[in-house]
């Protein structure tokens, strides 16, 4: 944790300022082990392995942290994947462009391993905070600690430990996996300053009936209950089908006979992912089978979220004909 993060933190219980009570371990400028306290209610929050913990989850095992550390080098260095991830992120954030991040204080709701957090930081954001509830914060921290403008915080999206201090907040593929997506969205929006902006990308209800009717029941009753290593292996089977179909049918069909390709099942999306290799496609399939909770949200419902925060300059964009990108200004 970088000390300047204190300026943005607020107690998730009472909203009071957060102070550094004492730190027992530093690594260069990073606070690794410390205790934070709320000036108002005296509650204490710990900094463990460099990450402030505002969500009382079971203690994350040391070995997970170690694994993250081992992979850290790889994640912090430029990889070939970066260009594709950047493109993908901007696709989800449309109409936002790279230069939109310049000098902004940014919050990412659900940062996972910190892939998008790093991109936002590299696009010139003044500060970027990535929050996540899961153990992924260990990885995200290792992946981003060398970036002077990135902060990783373990927190609950419904009880964000921040002041209303953000110029921009975004959330990609996270809200629909929370128990109450709209409430999570409103919580994120509540941390955006007047005149700031918010972006969200969510699964759409439209065109996804085949998922909600057939895949979701299987996910809820079966695949999300499997151990992750088992599902990792098992999900190779459907990935194999998707991989062959996208590479042998969707990609060539869209290149050669677009009008015909448009008639193919789920063409926009499957053509879109045909550019990805095996690992990325496996990741996508795994992702669709692993989550215990997933909502598919209609345009009408999504619009209602934006109306509730009274967003201006609102844009809702249909993405690959199966999901929604939303963007708006908070006044
Ligand atoms: Zn407090």
Tab-separated table of C-alpha atoms and ligand atoms in Angstrom:
chain	number	residue	atom	x	y	z
A	1	UNK	CA	0.000	0.000	0.000
A	2	UNK	CA	1.299	3.414	-0.929
A	3	UNK	CA	0.871	6.009	1.770
A	4	UNK	CA	-0.866	8.506	-0.531
A	5	UNK	CA	-3.805	6.092	-0.751
A	6	UNK	CA	-4.845	7.282	2.742
A	7	UNK	CA	-6.153	10.506	1.167
A	8	UNK	CA	-8.795	8.554	-0.731
A	9	UNK	CA	-9.793	6.042	1.944
A	10	UNK	CA	-12.827	6.349	4.207
A	11	UNK	CA	-14.133	3.961	6.819
A	12	UNK	CA	-16.676	1.603	5.227
A	13	UNK	CA	-18.636	1.589	8.495
A	14	UNK	CA	-18.909	5.264	9.352
A	15	UNK	CA	-17.253	7.202	6.522
A	16	UNK	CA	-14.535	8.601	8.809
A	17	UNK	CA	-10.987	9.348	7.700
A	18	UNK	CA	-8.522	6.487	7.760
A	19	UNK	CA	-5.179	6.946	9.485
A	20	UNK	CA	-2.054	4.852	9.552
A	21	UNK	CA	-1.789	3.690	13.163
A	22	UNK	CA	1.504	1.914	12.735
A	23	UNK	CA	3.427	0.030	10.109
A	24	UNK	CA	5.624	-2.922	10.976
A	25	UNK	CA	7.039	-3.667	7.544
A	26	UNK	CA	7.973	-1.574	4.561
A	27	UNK	CA	9.464	-2.553	1.232
A	28	UNK	CA	10.883	0.517	-0.416
A	29	UNK	CA	7.940	2.941	-0.434
A	30	UNK	CA	5.329	0.236	-0.086
A	31	UNK	CA	3.671	-0.413	3.291
A	32	UNK	CA	3.537	-4.187	3.566
A	33	UNK	CA	2.230	-4.880	7.077
A	34	UNK	CA	0.347	-2.240	9.044
A	35	UNK	CA	-2.739	-1.308	10.991
A	36	UNK	CA	-5.070	1.439	9.825
A	37	UNK	CA	-7.649	3.052	12.060
A	38	UNK	CA	-10.747	5.112	11.580
A	39	UNK	CA	-10.420	8.558	13.111
A	40	UNK	CA	-14.124	8.617	13.952
A	41	UNK	CA	-15.116	5.131	15.151
A	42	UNK	CA	-11.679	3.669	15.976
A	43	UNK	CA	-12.272	0.531	13.937
A	44	UNK	CA	-9.065	-1.111	12.806
A	45	UNK	CA	-8.230	-2.453	9.389
A	46	UNK	CA	-5.109	-4.374	8.531
A	47	UNK	CA	-2.657	-4.078	5.716
A	48	UNK	CA	-1.517	-7.621	4.950
A	49	UNK	CA	1.089	-8.438	2.315
A	50	UNK	CA	0.821	-4.924	0.950
A	51	UNK	CA	-2.958	-4.873	0.567
A	52	UNK	CA	-5.348	-2.988	2.859
A	53	UNK	CA	-8.131	-5.370	3.885
A	54	UNK	CA	-11.564	-3.899	4.355
A	55	UNK	CA	-13.413	-7.122	3.704
A	56	UNK	CA	-13.274	-9.717	6.429
A	57	UNK	CA	-12.732	-12.792	4.335
A	58	UNK	CA	-11.107	-15.935	5.556
A	59	UNK	CA	-7.446	-15.425	5.805
A	60	UNK	CA	-5.863	-15.997	2.460
A	61	UNK	CA	-3.326	-18.725	2.685
A	62	UNK	CA	0.270	-17.790	2.449
A	63	UNK	CA	0.840	-20.194	-0.430
A	64	UNK	CA	-1.578	-18.279	-2.644
A	65	UNK	CA	0.343	-15.137	-1.907
A	66	UNK	CA	3.547	-16.955	-2.722
A	67	UNK	CA	2.193	-18.159	-6.045
A	68	UNK	CA	1.203	-14.627	-6.893
A	69	UNK	CA	4.636	-13.411	-6.022
A	70	UNK	CA	6.219	-16.040	-8.249
A	71	UNK	CA	4.168	-14.900	-11.200
A	72	UNK	CA	4.689	-11.260	-10.378
A	73	UNK	CA	7.596	-10.698	-12.678
A	74	UNK	CA	5.749	-11.996	-15.689
A	75	UNK	CA	2.719	-9.830	-14.990
A	76	UNK	CA	4.688	-6.654	-14.524
A	77	UNK	CA	6.612	-6.929	-17.746
A	78	UNK	CA	5.360	-6.131	-21.168
A	79	UNK	CA	3.904	-9.138	-22.869
A	80	UNK	CA	2.569	-9.661	-26.341
A	81	UNK	CA	-0.891	-10.005	-24.894
A	82	UNK	CA	-0.988	-6.372	-23.819
A	83	UNK	CA	-2.067	-4.891	-27.134
A	84	UNK	CA	-4.964	-7.303	-27.368
A	85	UNK	CA	-6.058	-6.686	-23.782
A	86	UNK	CA	-5.935	-2.947	-24.333
A	87	UNK	CA	-8.054	-3.271	-27.435
A	88	UNK	CA	-10.497	-5.505	-25.589
A	89	UNK	CA	-10.777	-3.151	-22.633
A	90	UNK	CA	-11.456	-0.133	-24.853
A	91	UNK	CA	-14.058	-2.198	-26.625
A	92	UNK	CA	-15.880	-2.779	-23.332
A	93	UNK	CA	-15.426	0.828	-22.250
A	94	UNK	CA	-16.670	2.379	-25.458
A	95	UNK	CA	-17.071	5.296	-26.157
A	96	UNK	CA	-14.110	5.919	-23.797
A	97	UNK	CA	-10.673	6.212	-25.385
A	98	UNK	CA	-7.188	5.850	-23.905
A	99	UNK	CA	-6.647	9.585	-23.436
A	100	UNK	CA	-9.813	9.826	-21.335
A	101	UNK	CA	-7.809	8.383	-18.414
A	102	UNK	CA	-5.223	11.149	-18.432
A	103	UNK	CA	-4.799	12.754	-14.965
A	104	UNK	CA	-7.992	11.178	-13.615
A	105	UNK	CA	-8.478	9.492	-10.273
A	106	UNK	CA	-9.965	6.160	-11.250
A	107	UNK	CA	-11.684	3.322	-9.415
A	108	UNK	CA	-12.082	-0.133	-10.878
A	109	UNK	CA	-14.883	-2.170	-9.322
A	110	UNK	CA	-13.654	-5.779	-9.380
A	111	UNK	CA	-10.095	-5.710	-10.645
A	112	UNK	CA	-9.354	-9.450	-10.599
A	113	UNK	CA	-5.682	-9.905	-11.307
A	114	UNK	CA	-5.232	-6.229	-12.108
A	115	UNK	CA	-4.977	-6.465	-15.880
A	116	UNK	CA	-7.222	-3.464	-16.532
A	117	UNK	CA	-5.915	-1.564	-13.532
A	118	UNK	CA	-2.423	-1.613	-15.064
A	119	UNK	CA	-3.725	-0.510	-18.435
A	120	UNK	CA	-5.557	2.443	-16.893
A	121	UNK	CA	-2.373	3.380	-15.046
A	122	UNK	CA	-0.321	3.185	-18.226
A	123	UNK	CA	-2.848	5.388	-20.009
A	124	UNK	CA	-1.926	8.235	-17.711
A	125	UNK	CA	-4.442	8.082	-14.872
A	126	UNK	CA	-3.282	10.103	-11.876
A	127	UNK	CA	-4.215	7.305	-9.492
A	128	UNK	CA	-6.002	4.032	-10.143
A	129	UNK	CA	-7.493	1.945	-7.395
A	130	UNK	CA	-8.466	-1.619	-8.126
A	131	UNK	CA	-10.717	-3.323	-5.606
A	132	UNK	CA	-11.598	-6.964	-5.416
A	133	UNK	CA	-13.203	-9.163	-2.824
A	134	UNK	CA	-11.286	-12.265	-3.768
A	135	UNK	CA	-7.805	-13.603	-3.286
A	136	UNK	CA	-7.030	-12.190	-6.727
A	137	UNK	CA	-5.858	-9.060	-4.878
A	138	UNK	CA	-2.666	-10.966	-4.037
A	139	UNK	CA	-1.928	-11.377	-7.720
A	140	UNK	CA	-3.092	-7.887	-8.593
A	141	UNK	CA	-0.819	-6.411	-5.945
A	142	UNK	CA	2.226	-8.282	-7.205
A	143	UNK	CA	1.388	-7.352	-10.764
A	144	UNK	CA	1.023	-3.624	-10.102
A	145	UNK	CA	3.173	-2.685	-7.107
A	146	UNK	CA	5.889	-1.192	-9.284
A	147	UNK	CA	3.444	1.215	-10.902
A	148	UNK	CA	3.561	4.415	-8.809
A	149	UNK	CA	-0.083	5.326	-9.511
A	150	UNK	CA	-1.754	1.969	-8.746
A	151	UNK	CA	-3.374	0.852	-5.492
A	152	UNK	CA	-4.979	-2.502	-4.779
A	153	UNK	CA	-7.548	-2.812	-2.007
A	154	UNK	CA	-9.497	-5.823	-0.785
A	155	UNK	CA	-13.022	-4.589	-0.347
A	156	UNK	CA	-16.677	-5.342	-0.766
A	157	UNK	CA	-18.259	-3.481	-3.671
A	158	UNK	CA	-21.320	-2.762	-1.506
A	159	UNK	CA	-19.221	-1.187	1.255
A	160	UNK	CA	-16.539	0.720	-0.566
A	161	UNK	CA	-13.899	2.167	1.775
A	162	UNK	CA	-13.511	5.433	-0.134
A	163	UNK	CA	-14.430	9.069	-0.134
A	164	UNK	CA	-16.487	10.443	-2.971
A	165	UNK	CA	-13.282	11.328	-4.750
A	166	UNK	CA	-13.225	9.698	-8.167
A	167	UNK	CA	-13.230	11.277	-11.606
A	168	UNK	CA	-14.074	8.000	-13.208
A	169	UNK	CA	-15.108	4.555	-12.154
A	170	UNK	CA	-15.505	1.483	-14.304
A	171	UNK	CA	-16.488	-2.115	-13.870
A	172	UNK	CA	-16.045	-4.779	-16.503
A	173	UNK	CA	-17.825	-8.106	-16.281
A	174	UNK	CA	-18.223	-7.939	-12.518
A	175	UNK	CA	-21.585	-6.427	-11.600
A	176	UNK	CA	-23.594	-9.301	-13.095
A	177	UNK	CA	-21.708	-11.722	-10.849
A	178	UNK	CA	-22.721	-9.939	-7.656
A	179	UNK	CA	-25.887	-10.894	-5.734
A	180	UNK	CA	-27.518	-7.534	-6.580
A	181	UNK	CA	-25.970	-5.980	-9.714
A	182	UNK	CA	-27.924	-2.737	-9.559
A	183	UNK	CA	-26.997	-2.153	-5.940
A	184	UNK	CA	-23.327	-2.736	-6.787
A	185	UNK	CA	-23.598	-0.234	-9.643
A	186	UNK	CA	-25.205	2.388	-7.398
A	187	UNK	CA	-22.490	1.841	-4.823
A	188	UNK	CA	-19.773	2.488	-7.414
A	189	UNK	CA	-21.604	5.538	-8.746
A	190	UNK	CA	-21.819	6.981	-5.218
A	191	UNK	CA	-18.031	7.358	-5.166
A	192	UNK	CA	-17.856	9.465	-8.333
A	193	UNK	CA	-17.452	13.218	-7.933
A	194	UNK	CA	-19.898	15.620	-9.542
A	195	UNK	CA	-18.980	15.936	-13.191
A	196	UNK	CA	-17.188	12.584	-13.158
A	197	UNK	CA	-18.076	9.556	-15.246
A	198	UNK	CA	-18.912	5.900	-14.874
A	199	UNK	CA	-18.687	2.935	-17.264
A	200	UNK	CA	-20.070	-0.554	-16.855
A	201	UNK	CA	-20.081	-3.609	-19.036
A	202	UNK	CA	-22.584	-6.344	-18.296
A	203	UNK	CA	-24.031	-9.511	-19.850
A	204	UNK	CA	-27.200	-8.794	-21.803
A	205	UNK	CA	-30.446	-10.733	-21.441
A	206	UNK	CA	-31.198	-10.309	-25.139
A	207	UNK	CA	-29.832	-13.011	-27.453
A	208	UNK	CA	-28.572	-14.968	-24.464
A	209	UNK	CA	-31.736	-16.971	-23.888
A	210	UNK	CA	-29.864	-20.139	-24.911
A	211	UNK	CA	-27.439	-19.463	-22.047
A	212	UNK	CA	-30.075	-18.611	-19.465
A	213	UNK	CA	-32.201	-21.585	-20.530
A	214	UNK	CA	-29.555	-24.262	-20.965
A	215	UNK	CA	-26.118	-23.221	-19.711
A	216	UNK	CA	-27.118	-21.378	-16.527
A	217	UNK	CA	-29.011	-24.281	-14.913
A	218	UNK	CA	-25.991	-26.502	-15.554
A	219	UNK	CA	-23.672	-23.838	-14.161
A	220	UNK	CA	-25.756	-23.298	-11.041
A	221	UNK	CA	-26.381	-26.952	-10.277
A	222	UNK	CA	-23.180	-28.524	-11.471
A	223	UNK	CA	-20.171	-26.713	-12.881
A	224	UNK	CA	-19.932	-23.906	-10.311
A	225	UNK	CA	-19.865	-26.534	-7.579
A	226	UNK	CA	-16.923	-28.429	-8.995
A	227	UNK	CA	-13.466	-27.764	-7.688
A	228	UNK	CA	-11.700	-25.244	-9.870
A	229	UNK	CA	-8.961	-27.661	-11.015
A	230	UNK	CA	-11.655	-30.181	-12.040
A	231	UNK	CA	-13.633	-27.552	-13.908
A	232	UNK	CA	-10.431	-26.325	-15.484
A	233	UNK	CA	-9.899	-29.764	-17.014
A	234	UNK	CA	-13.553	-30.442	-17.786
A	235	UNK	CA	-14.079	-27.098	-19.515
A	236	UNK	CA	-11.467	-28.055	-22.090
A	237	UNK	CA	-14.125	-30.196	-23.724
A	238	UNK	CA	-16.600	-27.421	-24.628
A	239	UNK	CA	-13.638	-25.149	-25.368
A	240	UNK	CA	-12.492	-27.646	-27.952
A	241	UNK	CA	-15.853	-27.324	-29.717
A	242	UNK	CA	-15.815	-23.535	-29.536
A	243	UNK	CA	-12.208	-23.395	-30.694
A	244	UNK	CA	-12.827	-25.559	-33.763
A	245	UNK	CA	-16.053	-23.779	-34.670
A	246	UNK	CA	-14.560	-20.295	-34.393
A	247	UNK	CA	-11.351	-21.120	-36.229
A	248	UNK	CA	-12.774	-23.399	-38.938
A	249	UNK	CA	-16.206	-21.900	-39.507
A	250	UNK	CA	-16.765	-18.407	-38.052
A	251	UNK	CA	-13.436	-16.863	-38.955
A	252	UNK	CA	-13.303	-17.995	-42.601
A	253	UNK	CA	-17.054	-17.493	-43.128
A	254	UNK	CA	-16.870	-13.883	-41.955
A	255	UNK	CA	-13.862	-13.268	-44.167
A	256	UNK	CA	-15.325	-14.849	-47.276
A	257	UNK	CA	-19.108	-14.546	-47.097
A	258	UNK	CA	-20.198	-11.993	-44.512
A	259	UNK	CA	-23.951	-12.009	-45.356
A	260	UNK	CA	-24.013	-15.764	-44.943
A	261	UNK	CA	-21.918	-15.625	-41.788
A	262	UNK	CA	-24.420	-13.208	-40.266
A	263	UNK	CA	-26.945	-16.024	-40.351
A	264	UNK	CA	-24.745	-18.261	-38.201
A	265	UNK	CA	-25.686	-18.870	-34.593
A	266	UNK	CA	-24.319	-16.153	-32.252
A	267	UNK	CA	-22.122	-14.890	-35.097
A	268	UNK	CA	-21.046	-11.474	-33.773
A	269	UNK	CA	-19.691	-12.908	-30.580
A	270	UNK	CA	-18.186	-16.112	-31.935
A	271	UNK	CA	-16.514	-14.206	-34.756
A	272	UNK	CA	-15.212	-11.738	-32.181
A	273	UNK	CA	-13.586	-14.467	-30.110
A	274	UNK	CA	-12.249	-16.292	-33.174
A	275	UNK	CA	-9.226	-13.984	-32.978
A	276	UNK	CA	-8.281	-15.458	-29.594
A	277	UNK	CA	-6.028	-18.451	-29.101
A	278	UNK	CA	-6.787	-21.575	-27.132
A	279	UNK	CA	-5.849	-20.214	-23.702
A	280	UNK	CA	-8.040	-17.141	-23.985
A	281	UNK	CA	-11.005	-19.132	-25.290
A	282	UNK	CA	-10.543	-21.695	-22.528
A	283	UNK	CA	-10.546	-18.826	-20.090
A	284	UNK	CA	-13.827	-17.503	-21.532
A	285	UNK	CA	-15.554	-20.888	-21.363
A	286	UNK	CA	-14.245	-21.524	-17.844
A	287	UNK	CA	-15.463	-18.076	-16.847
A	288	UNK	CA	-18.978	-18.850	-18.031
A	289	UNK	CA	-19.119	-22.083	-16.053
A	290	UNK	CA	-17.391	-21.166	-12.814
A	291	UNK	CA	-19.554	-18.389	-11.372
A	292	UNK	CA	-22.192	-19.392	-8.830
A	293	UNK	CA	-24.057	-16.154	-9.648
A	294	UNK	CA	-24.616	-14.621	-13.063
A	295	UNK	CA	-27.388	-12.273	-14.125
A	296	UNK	CA	-28.264	-11.512	-17.723
A	297	UNK	CA	-29.572	-7.979	-17.799
A	298	UNK	CA	-31.993	-6.499	-20.319
A	299	UNK	CA	-31.512	-3.087	-21.874
A	300	UNK	CA	-34.605	-1.810	-20.070
A	301	UNK	CA	-33.255	-2.897	-16.679
A	302	UNK	CA	-29.846	-1.441	-17.472
A	303	UNK	CA	-31.393	1.897	-18.493
A	304	UNK	CA	-33.195	1.973	-15.202
A	305	UNK	CA	-29.839	1.877	-13.332
A	306	UNK	CA	-28.655	4.946	-15.234
A	307	UNK	CA	-31.910	6.783	-14.662
A	308	UNK	CA	-31.606	6.114	-10.962
A	309	UNK	CA	-28.238	7.888	-10.768
A	310	UNK	CA	-29.612	10.604	-13.042
A	311	UNK	CA	-26.729	10.107	-15.476
A	312	UNK	CA	-26.183	12.662	-18.217
A	313	UNK	CA	-24.672	12.148	-21.650
A	314	UNK	CA	-25.640	8.530	-21.225
A	315	UNK	CA	-24.729	6.035	-23.902
A	316	UNK	CA	-25.748	2.415	-23.925
A	317	UNK	CA	-24.055	0.403	-26.609
A	318	UNK	CA	-24.967	-3.086	-27.758
A	319	UNK	CA	-21.746	-5.101	-27.726
A	320	UNK	CA	-21.355	-8.163	-29.974
A	321	UNK	CA	-25.136	-8.467	-29.805
A	322	UNK	CA	-24.909	-10.153	-26.420
A	323	UNK	CA	-23.864	-7.594	-23.813
A	324	UNK	CA	-24.242	-3.927	-22.852
A	325	UNK	CA	-21.646	-1.188	-22.485
A	326	UNK	CA	-22.899	1.806	-20.536
A	327	UNK	CA	-21.296	5.195	-20.025
A	328	UNK	CA	-22.576	8.336	-18.380
A	329	UNK	CA	-21.787	11.469	-16.441
A	330	UNK	CA	-22.664	12.000	-12.798
A	331	UNK	CA	-24.067	15.396	-11.909
B	1	LIG	ZN1	-15.294	4.430	11.174
